[in-house]
mmCIF file of C-alpha atoms in Angstrom:
data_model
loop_
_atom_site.group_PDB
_atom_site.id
_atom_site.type_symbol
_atom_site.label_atom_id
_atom_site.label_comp_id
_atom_site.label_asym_id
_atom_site.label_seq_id
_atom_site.Cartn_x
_atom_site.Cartn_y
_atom_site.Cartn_z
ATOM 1 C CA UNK A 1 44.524 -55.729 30.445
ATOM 2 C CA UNK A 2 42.852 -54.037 33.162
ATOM 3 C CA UNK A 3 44.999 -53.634 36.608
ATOM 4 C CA UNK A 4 43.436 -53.725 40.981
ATOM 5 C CA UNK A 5 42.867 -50.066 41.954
ATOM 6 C CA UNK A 6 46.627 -50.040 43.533
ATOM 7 C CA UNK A 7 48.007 -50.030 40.471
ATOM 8 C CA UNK A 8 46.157 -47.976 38.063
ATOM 9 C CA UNK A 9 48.741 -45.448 37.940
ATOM 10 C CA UNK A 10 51.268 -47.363 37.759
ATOM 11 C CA UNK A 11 49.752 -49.708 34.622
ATOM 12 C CA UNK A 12 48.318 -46.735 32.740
ATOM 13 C CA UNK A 13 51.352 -44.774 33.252
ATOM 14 C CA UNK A 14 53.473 -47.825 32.245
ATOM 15 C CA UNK A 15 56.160 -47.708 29.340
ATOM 16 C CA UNK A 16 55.180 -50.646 27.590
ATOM 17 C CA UNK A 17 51.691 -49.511 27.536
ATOM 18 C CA UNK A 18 52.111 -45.912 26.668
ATOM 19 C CA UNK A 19 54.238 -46.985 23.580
ATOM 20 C CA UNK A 20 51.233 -49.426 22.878
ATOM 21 C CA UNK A 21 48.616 -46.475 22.929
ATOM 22 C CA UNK A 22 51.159 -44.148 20.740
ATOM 23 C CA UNK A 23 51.177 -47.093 17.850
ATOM 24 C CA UNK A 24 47.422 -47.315 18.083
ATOM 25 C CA UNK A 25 47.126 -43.386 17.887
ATOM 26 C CA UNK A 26 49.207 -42.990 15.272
ATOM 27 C CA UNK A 27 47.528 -45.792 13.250
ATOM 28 C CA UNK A 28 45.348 -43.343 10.911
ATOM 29 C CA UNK A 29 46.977 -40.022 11.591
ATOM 30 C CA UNK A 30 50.431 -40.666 11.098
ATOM 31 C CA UNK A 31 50.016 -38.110 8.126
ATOM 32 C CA UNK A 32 49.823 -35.251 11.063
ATOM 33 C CA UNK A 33 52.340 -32.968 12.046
ATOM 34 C CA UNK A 34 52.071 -33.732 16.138
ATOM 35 C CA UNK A 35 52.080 -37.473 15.381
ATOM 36 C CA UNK A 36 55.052 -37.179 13.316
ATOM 37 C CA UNK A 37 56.952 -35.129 15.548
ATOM 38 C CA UNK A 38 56.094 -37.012 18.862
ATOM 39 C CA UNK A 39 56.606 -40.865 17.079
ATOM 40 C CA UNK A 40 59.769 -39.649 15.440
ATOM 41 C CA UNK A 41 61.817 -39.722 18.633
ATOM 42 C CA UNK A 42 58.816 -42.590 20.688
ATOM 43 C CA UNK A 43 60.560 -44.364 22.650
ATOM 44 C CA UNK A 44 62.086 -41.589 24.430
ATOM 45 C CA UNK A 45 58.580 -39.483 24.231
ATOM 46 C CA UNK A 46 56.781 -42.379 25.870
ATOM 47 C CA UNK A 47 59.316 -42.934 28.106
ATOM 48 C CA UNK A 48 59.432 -39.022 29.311
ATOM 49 C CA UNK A 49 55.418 -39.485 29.481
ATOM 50 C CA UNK A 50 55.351 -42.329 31.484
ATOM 51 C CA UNK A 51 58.169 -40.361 34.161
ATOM 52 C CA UNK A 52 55.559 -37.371 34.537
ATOM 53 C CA UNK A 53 52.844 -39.652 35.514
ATOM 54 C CA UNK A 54 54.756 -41.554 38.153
ATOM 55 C CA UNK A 55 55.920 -38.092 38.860
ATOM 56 C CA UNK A 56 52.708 -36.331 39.138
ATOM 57 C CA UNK A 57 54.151 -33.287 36.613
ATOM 58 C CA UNK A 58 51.764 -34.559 33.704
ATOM 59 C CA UNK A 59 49.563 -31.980 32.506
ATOM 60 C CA UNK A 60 47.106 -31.583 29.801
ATOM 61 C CA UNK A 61 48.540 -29.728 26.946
ATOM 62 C CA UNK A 62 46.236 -27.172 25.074
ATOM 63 C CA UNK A 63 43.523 -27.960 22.402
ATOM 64 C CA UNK A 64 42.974 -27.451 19.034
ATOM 65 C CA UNK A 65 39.339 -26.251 17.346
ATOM 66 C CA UNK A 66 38.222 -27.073 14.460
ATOM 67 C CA UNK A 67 34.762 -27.973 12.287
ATOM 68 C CA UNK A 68 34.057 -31.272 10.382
ATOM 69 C CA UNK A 69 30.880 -31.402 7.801
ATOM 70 C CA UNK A 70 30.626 -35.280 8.055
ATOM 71 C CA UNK A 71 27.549 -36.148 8.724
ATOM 72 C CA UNK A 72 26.859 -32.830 9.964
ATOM 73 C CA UNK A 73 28.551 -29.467 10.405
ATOM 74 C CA UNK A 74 30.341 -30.410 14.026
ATOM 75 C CA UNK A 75 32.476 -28.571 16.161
ATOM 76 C CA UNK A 76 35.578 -30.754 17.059
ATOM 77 C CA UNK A 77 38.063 -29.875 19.781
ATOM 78 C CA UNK A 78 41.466 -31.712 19.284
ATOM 79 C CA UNK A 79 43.564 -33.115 22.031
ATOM 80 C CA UNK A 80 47.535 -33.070 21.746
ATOM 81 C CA UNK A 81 49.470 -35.934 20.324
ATOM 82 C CA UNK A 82 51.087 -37.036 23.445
ATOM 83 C CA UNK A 83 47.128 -36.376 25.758
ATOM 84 C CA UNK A 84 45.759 -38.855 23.170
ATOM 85 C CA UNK A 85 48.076 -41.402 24.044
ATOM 86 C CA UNK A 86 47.474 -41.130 27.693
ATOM 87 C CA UNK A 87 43.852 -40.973 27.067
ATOM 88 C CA UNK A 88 44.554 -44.481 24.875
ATOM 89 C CA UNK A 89 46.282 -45.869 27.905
ATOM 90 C CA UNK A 90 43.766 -44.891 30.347
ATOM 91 C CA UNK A 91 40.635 -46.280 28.471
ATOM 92 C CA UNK A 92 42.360 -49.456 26.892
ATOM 93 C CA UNK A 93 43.464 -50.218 30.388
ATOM 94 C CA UNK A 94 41.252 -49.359 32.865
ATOM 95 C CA UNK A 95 38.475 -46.845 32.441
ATOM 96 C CA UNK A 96 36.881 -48.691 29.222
ATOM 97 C CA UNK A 97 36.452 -52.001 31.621
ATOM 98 C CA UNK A 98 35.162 -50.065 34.635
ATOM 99 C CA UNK A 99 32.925 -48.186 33.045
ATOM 100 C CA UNK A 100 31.306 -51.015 30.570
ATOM 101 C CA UNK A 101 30.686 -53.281 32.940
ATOM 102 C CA UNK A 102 26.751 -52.282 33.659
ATOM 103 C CA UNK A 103 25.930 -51.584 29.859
ATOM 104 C CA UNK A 104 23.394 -52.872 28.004
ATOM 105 C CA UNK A 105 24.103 -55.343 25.327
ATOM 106 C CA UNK A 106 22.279 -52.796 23.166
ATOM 107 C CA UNK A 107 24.422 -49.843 23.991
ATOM 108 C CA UNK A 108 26.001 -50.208 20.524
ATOM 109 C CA UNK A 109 29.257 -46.938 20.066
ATOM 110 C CA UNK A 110 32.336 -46.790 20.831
ATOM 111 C CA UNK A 111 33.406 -50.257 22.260
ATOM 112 C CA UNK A 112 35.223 -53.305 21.035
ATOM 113 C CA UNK A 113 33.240 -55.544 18.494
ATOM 114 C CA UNK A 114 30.053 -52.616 18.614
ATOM 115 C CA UNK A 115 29.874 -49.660 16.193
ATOM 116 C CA UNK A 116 27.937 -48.481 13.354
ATOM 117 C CA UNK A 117 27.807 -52.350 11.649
ATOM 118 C CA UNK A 118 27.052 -53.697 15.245
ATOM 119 C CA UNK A 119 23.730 -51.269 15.557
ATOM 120 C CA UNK A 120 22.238 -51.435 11.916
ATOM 121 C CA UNK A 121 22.291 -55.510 12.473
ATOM 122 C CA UNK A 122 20.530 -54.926 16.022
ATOM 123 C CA UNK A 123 17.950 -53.234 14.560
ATOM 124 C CA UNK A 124 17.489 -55.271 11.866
ATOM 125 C CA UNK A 125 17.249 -58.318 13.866
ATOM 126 C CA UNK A 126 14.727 -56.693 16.146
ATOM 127 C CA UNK A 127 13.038 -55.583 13.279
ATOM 128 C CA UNK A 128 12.916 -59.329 12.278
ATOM 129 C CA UNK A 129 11.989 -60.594 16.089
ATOM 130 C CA UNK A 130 9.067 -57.996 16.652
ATOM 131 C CA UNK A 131 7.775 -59.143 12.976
ATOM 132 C CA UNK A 132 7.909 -62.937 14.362
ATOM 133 C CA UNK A 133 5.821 -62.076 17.707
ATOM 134 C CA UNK A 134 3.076 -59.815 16.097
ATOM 135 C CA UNK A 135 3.440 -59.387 12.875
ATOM 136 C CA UNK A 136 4.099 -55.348 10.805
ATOM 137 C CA UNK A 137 1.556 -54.244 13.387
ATOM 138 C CA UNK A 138 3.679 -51.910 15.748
ATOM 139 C CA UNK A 139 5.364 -48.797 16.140
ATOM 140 C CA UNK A 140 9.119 -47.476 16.601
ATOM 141 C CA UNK A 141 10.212 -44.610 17.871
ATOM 142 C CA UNK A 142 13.185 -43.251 17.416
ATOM 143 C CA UNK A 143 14.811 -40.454 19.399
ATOM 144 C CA UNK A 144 18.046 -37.862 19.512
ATOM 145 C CA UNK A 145 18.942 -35.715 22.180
ATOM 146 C CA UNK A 146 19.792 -32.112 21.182
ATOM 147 C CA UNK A 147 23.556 -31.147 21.069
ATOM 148 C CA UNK A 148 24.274 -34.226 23.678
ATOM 149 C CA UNK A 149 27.974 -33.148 23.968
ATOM 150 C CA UNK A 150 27.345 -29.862 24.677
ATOM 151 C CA UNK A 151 24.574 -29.702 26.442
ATOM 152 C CA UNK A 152 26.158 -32.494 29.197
ATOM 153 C CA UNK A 153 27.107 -30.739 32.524
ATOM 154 C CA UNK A 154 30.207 -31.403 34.261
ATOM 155 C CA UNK A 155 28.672 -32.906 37.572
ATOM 156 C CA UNK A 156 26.705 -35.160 35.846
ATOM 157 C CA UNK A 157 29.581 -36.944 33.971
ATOM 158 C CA UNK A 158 31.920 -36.523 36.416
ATOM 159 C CA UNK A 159 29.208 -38.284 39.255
ATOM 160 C CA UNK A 160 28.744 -40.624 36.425
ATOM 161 C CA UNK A 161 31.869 -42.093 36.559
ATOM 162 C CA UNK A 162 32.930 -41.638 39.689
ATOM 163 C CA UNK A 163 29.898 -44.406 40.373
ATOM 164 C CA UNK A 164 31.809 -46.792 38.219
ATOM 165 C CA UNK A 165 35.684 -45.764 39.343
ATOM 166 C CA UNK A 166 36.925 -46.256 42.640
ATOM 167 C CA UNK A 167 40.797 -44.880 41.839
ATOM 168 C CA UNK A 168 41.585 -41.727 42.764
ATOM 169 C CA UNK A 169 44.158 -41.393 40.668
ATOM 170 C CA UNK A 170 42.341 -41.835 37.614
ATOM 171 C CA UNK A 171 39.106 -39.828 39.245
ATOM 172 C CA UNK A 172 41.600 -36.760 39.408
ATOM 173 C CA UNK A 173 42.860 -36.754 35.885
ATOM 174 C CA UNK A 174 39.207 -37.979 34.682
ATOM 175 C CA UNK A 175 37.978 -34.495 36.537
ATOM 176 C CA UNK A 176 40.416 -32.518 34.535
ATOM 177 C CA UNK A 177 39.787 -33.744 31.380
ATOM 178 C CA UNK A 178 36.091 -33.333 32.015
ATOM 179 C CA UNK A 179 36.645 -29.936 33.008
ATOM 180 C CA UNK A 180 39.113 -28.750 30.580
ATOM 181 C CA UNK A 181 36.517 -28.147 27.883
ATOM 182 C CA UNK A 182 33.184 -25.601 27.677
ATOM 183 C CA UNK A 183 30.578 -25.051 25.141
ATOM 184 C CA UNK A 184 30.548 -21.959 23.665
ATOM 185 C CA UNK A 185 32.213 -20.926 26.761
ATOM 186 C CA UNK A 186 29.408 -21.852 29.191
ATOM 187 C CA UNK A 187 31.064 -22.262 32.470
ATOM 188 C CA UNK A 188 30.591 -26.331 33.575
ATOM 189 C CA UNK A 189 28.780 -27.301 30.813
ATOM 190 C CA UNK A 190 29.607 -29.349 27.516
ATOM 191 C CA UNK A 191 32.354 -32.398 26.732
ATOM 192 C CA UNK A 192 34.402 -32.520 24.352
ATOM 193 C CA UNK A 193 33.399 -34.598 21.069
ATOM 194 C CA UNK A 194 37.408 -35.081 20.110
ATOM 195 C CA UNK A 195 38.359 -37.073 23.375
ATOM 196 C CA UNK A 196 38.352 -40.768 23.662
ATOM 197 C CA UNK A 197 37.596 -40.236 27.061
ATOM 198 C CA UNK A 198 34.648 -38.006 26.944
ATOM 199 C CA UNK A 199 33.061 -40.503 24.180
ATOM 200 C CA UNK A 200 32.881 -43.605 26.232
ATOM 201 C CA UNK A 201 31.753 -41.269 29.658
ATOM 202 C CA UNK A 202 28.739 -40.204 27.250
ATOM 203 C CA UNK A 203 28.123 -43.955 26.721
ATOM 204 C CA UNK A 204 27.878 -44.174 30.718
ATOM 205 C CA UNK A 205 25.951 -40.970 31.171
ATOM 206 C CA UNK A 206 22.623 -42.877 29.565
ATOM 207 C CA UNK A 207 23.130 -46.346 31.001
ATOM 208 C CA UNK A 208 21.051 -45.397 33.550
ATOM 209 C CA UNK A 209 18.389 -44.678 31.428
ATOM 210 C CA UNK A 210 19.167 -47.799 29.201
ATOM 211 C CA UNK A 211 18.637 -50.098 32.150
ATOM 212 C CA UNK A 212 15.067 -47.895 33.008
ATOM 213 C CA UNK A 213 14.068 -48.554 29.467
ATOM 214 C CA UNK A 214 14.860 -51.783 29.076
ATOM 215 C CA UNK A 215 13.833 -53.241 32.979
ATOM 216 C CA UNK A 216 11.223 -50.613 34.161
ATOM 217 C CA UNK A 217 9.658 -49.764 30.626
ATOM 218 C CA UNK A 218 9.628 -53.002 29.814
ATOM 219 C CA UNK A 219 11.122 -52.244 25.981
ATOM 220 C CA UNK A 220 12.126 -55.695 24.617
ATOM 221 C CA UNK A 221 13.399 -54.248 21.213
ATOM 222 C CA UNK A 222 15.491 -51.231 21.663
ATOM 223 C CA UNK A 223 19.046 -49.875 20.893
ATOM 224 C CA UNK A 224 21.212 -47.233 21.028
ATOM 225 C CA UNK A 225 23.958 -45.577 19.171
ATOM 226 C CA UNK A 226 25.330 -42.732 21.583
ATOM 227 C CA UNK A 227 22.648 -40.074 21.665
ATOM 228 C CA UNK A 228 20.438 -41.878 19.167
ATOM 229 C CA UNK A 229 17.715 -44.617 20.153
ATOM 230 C CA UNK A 230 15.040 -46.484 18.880
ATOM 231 C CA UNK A 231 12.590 -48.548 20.640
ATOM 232 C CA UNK A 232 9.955 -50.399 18.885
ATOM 233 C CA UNK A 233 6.487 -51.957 20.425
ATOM 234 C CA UNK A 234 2.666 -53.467 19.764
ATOM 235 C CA UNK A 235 1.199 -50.305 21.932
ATOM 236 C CA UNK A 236 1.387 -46.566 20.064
ATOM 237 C CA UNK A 237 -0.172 -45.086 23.290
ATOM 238 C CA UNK A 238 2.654 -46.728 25.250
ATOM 239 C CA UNK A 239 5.283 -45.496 23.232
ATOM 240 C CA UNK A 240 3.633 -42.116 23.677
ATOM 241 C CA UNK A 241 3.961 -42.704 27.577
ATOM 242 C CA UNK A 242 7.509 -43.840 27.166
ATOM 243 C CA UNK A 243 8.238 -40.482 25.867
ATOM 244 C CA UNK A 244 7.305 -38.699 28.764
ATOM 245 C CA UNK A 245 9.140 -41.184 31.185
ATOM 246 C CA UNK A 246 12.250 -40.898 29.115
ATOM 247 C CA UNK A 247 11.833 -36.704 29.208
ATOM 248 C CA UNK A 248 11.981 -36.834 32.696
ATOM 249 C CA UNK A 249 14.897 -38.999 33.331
ATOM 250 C CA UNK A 250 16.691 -36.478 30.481
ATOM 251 C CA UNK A 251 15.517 -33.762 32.791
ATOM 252 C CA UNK A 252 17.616 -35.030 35.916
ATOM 253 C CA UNK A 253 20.729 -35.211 33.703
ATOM 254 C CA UNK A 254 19.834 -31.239 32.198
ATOM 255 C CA UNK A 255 19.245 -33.185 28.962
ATOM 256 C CA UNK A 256 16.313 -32.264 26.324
ATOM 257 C CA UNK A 257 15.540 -34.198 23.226
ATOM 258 C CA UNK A 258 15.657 -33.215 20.094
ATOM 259 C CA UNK A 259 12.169 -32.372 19.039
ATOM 260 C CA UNK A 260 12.248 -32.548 15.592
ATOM 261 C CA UNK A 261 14.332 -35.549 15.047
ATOM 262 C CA UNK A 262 12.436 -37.310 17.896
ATOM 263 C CA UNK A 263 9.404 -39.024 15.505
ATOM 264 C CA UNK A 264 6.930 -41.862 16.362
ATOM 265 C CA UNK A 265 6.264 -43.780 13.145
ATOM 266 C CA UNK A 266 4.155 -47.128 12.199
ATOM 267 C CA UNK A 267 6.633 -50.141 11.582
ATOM 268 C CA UNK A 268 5.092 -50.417 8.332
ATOM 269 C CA UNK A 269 7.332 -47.459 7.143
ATOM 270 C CA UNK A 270 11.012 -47.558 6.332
ATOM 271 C CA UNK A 271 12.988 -46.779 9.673
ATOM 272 C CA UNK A 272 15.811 -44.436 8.901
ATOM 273 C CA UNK A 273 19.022 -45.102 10.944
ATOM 274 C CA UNK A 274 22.936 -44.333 10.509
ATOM 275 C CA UNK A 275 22.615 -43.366 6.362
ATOM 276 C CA UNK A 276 20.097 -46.674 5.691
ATOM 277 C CA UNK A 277 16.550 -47.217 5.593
ATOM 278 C CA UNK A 278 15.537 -50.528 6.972
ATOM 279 C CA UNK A 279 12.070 -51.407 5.410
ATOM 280 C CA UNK A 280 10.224 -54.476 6.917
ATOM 281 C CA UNK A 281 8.673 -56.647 4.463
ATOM 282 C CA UNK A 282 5.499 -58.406 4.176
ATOM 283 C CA UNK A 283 7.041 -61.661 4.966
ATOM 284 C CA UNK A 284 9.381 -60.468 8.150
ATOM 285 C CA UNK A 285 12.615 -59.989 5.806
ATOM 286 C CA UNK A 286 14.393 -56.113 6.324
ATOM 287 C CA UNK A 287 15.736 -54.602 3.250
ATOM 288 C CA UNK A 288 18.583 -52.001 4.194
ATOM 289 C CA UNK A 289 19.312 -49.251 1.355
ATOM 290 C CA UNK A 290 21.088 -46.461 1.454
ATOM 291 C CA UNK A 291 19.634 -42.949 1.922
ATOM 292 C CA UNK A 292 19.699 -40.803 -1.297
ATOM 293 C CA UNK A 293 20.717 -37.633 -0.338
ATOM 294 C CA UNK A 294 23.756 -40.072 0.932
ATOM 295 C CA UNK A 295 23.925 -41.483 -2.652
ATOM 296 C CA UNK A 296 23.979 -37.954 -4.367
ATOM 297 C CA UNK A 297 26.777 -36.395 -1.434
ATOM 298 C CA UNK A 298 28.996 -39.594 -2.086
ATOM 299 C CA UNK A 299 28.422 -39.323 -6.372
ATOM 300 C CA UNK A 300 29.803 -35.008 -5.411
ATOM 301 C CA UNK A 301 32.716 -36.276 -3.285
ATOM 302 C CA UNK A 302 34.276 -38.719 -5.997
ATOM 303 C CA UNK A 303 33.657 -35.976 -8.388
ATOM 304 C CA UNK A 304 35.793 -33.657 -6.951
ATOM 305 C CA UNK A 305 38.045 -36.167 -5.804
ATOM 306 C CA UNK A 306 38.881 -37.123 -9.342
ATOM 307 C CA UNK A 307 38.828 -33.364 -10.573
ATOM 308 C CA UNK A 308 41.566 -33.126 -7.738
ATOM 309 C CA UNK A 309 44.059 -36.697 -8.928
ATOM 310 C CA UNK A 310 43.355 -34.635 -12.576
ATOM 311 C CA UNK A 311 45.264 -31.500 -11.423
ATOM 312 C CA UNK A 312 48.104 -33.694 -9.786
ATOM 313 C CA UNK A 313 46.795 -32.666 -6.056
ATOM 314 C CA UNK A 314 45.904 -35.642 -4.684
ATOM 315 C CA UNK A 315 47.121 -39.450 -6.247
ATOM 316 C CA UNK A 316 45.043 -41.230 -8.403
ATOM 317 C CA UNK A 317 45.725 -44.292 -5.231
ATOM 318 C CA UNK A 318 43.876 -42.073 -2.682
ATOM 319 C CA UNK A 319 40.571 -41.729 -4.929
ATOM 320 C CA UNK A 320 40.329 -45.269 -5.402
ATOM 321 C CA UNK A 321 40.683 -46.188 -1.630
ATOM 322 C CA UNK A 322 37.554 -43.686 -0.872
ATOM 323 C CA UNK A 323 35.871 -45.357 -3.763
ATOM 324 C CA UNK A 324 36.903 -48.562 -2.501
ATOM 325 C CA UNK A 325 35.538 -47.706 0.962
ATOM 326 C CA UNK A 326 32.207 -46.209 -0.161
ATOM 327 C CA UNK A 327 31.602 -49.919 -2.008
ATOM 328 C CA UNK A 328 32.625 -51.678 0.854
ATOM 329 C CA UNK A 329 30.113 -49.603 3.286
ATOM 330 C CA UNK A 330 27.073 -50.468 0.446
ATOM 331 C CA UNK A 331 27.940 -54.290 0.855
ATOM 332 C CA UNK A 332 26.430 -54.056 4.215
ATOM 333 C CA UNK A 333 23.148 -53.479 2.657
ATOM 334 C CA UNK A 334 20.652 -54.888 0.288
ATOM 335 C CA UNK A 335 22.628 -52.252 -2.637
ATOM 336 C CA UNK A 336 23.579 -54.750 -5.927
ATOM 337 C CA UNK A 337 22.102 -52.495 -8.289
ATOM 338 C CA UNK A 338 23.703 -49.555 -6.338
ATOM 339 C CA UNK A 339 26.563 -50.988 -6.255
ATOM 340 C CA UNK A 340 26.822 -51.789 -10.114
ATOM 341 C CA UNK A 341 25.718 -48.365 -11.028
ATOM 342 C CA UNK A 342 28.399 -46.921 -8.654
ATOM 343 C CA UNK A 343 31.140 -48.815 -9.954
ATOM 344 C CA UNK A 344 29.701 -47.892 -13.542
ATOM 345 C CA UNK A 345 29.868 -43.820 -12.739
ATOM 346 C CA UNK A 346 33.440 -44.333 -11.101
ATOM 347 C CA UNK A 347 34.390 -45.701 -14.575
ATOM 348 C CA UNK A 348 32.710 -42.567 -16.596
ATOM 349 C CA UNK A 349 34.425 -39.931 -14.293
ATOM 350 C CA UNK A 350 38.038 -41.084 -15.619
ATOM 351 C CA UNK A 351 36.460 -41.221 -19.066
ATOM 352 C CA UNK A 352 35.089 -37.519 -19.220
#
């Protein structure tokens, strides 16, 4: 429930919804040492939370660095138990609302009902729509822009939302958060990627150019997953021109794109998106399969995840539920034979 600008504060800062955002963090993580040790005694954490807002004594405790591999070597900088909850309460609350209000329907991370599922079935039923209107004859380009997160400077998402927020309040501690992270230690430049915050003001930071793709562009089939994007149209030459537009407007916000991951292609090929090809048939249907390279990294994973439950590390429960999730992320594609053959090799590895 979002609250009138008088009482941000107060409903962000609220008891009842602080102790809502710590169940919600801790849903997933309650395995970690700073969950455990702020949920164990939550009631009176929250409660000592909520008095430092009202009190203006909160502050932003310090962060954690650390490196994922999945789907790419990423450098991850980890807010405190007790920031994460106030960063729940602020964006379930209030900034989420203010901030989605102008997106595109095809702005597809990071919000309620949208994610990974919501984007591959956009561009499969653009796919489908473009196919009905003028047949495989057409182009899509897709684009990234290079190290998004860190390459965004401070100004630009804090003007960003302070376009969208009107509260002072929430403008102040916005600004800290914004500011309380650098890449590689360059001075006003780079968000964090571990901050719920920061991930739904990079969502805002490209509206702009959503709505100039979409209205002044004229790009009928397009979406976007964060800092990836794919438009598709009749006119190769256009797309072409679209590319320069859309370099300029990344220009204004010191953005570049990613040169080698940027790639104009005919329709006619497979479209690689979010670990699927979508392939557009002769007759308008898309076939979604899995990448192989995803295939082969998923067949090393459950290997040493079962070499691991063999040497009593890990339980036999917790290799199952990653197997289980792998099958349930192939359902979403055209993958029956995949999925046979997968639940055939899961079967061998407990034989060896």
């Amino acid at each position: 429930m979002t609250e009138s600008k008088s009482n941000v504060k107060d409903c962000v800062g609220s008891f009842e919804n602080l102790y809502e955002a710590m169940k919600k963090c801790k849903s997933g993580a309650s395995h970690k040492d700073s969950a455990c040790r702020f949920t164990a005694d939550g009631l009176a954490n929250c409660l000592k939370l909520s008095e430092q807002i009202e009190n203006d004594t909160y502050n932003l405790g310090k962060q954690h660095t650390f490196y994922i591999t999945e789907p790419k070597l990423r450098k991850i900088t980890s807010y405190t138990f007790k920031d994460r909850v106030v960063q729940r309460s602020l964006c379930d609350n209030y900034l989420t609302e203010r901030l989605s209000r102008s997106f595109v329907y095809d702005n597809a991370a990071c919000q309620i009902g949208k994610g990974t599922d919501f984007f591959r079935r956009r561009l499969k039923a653009h796919m489908q729509r473009f196919f009905r209107k003028h047949g495989s004859f057409g182009y899509v380009y897709k684009f990234d822009i290079a190290n998004y997160f860190g390459s965004t400077r401070h100004d630009i998402a804090y003007q960003t939302v302070a376009e969208r927020v009107d509260d002072e309040w929430a403008l102040s501690l916005i600004s800290k958060m914004i500011q309380s992270y650098n890449y590689e230690d360059i001075l006003g430049v780079g968000l964090s990627l571990g901050s719920q915050v920061t991930q739904i003001i990079q969502l805002a930071v490209l509206d702009d150019l959503d709505h100039f793709i979409k209205e002044k562009l004229h790009i009928k089939y397009y979406v976007r997953y964060m800092d990836d994007f794919i438009l598709i149209h009749e006119d190769k030459e256009y797309l072409k021109e679209c590319r320069k537009q859309i370099e300029g407007k990344l220009s204004e916000l010191g953005l570049r794109l990613n040169a080698k991951k940027s790639q104009l292609a005919p329709l006619s090929q497979p479209v690689k998106a979010l670990g699927f090809s979508f392939r557009l048939t002769d007759t308008g249907k898309v076939i979604m399969r899995v990448l192989p390279e995803k295939i082969s990294k998923q067949r090393r994973k459950l290997r040493k995840l079962v070499r691991l439950s063999r040497e009593g590390k890990i339980p036999r429960s917790e290799v199952d539920d990653s197997f289980r999730s792998w099958i349930s992320h192939l359902e979403h594609g055209n993958c029956y034979n995949l999925i046979k053959s997968m639940r055939e090799y899961y079967i061998g590895l407990w034989e060896d």
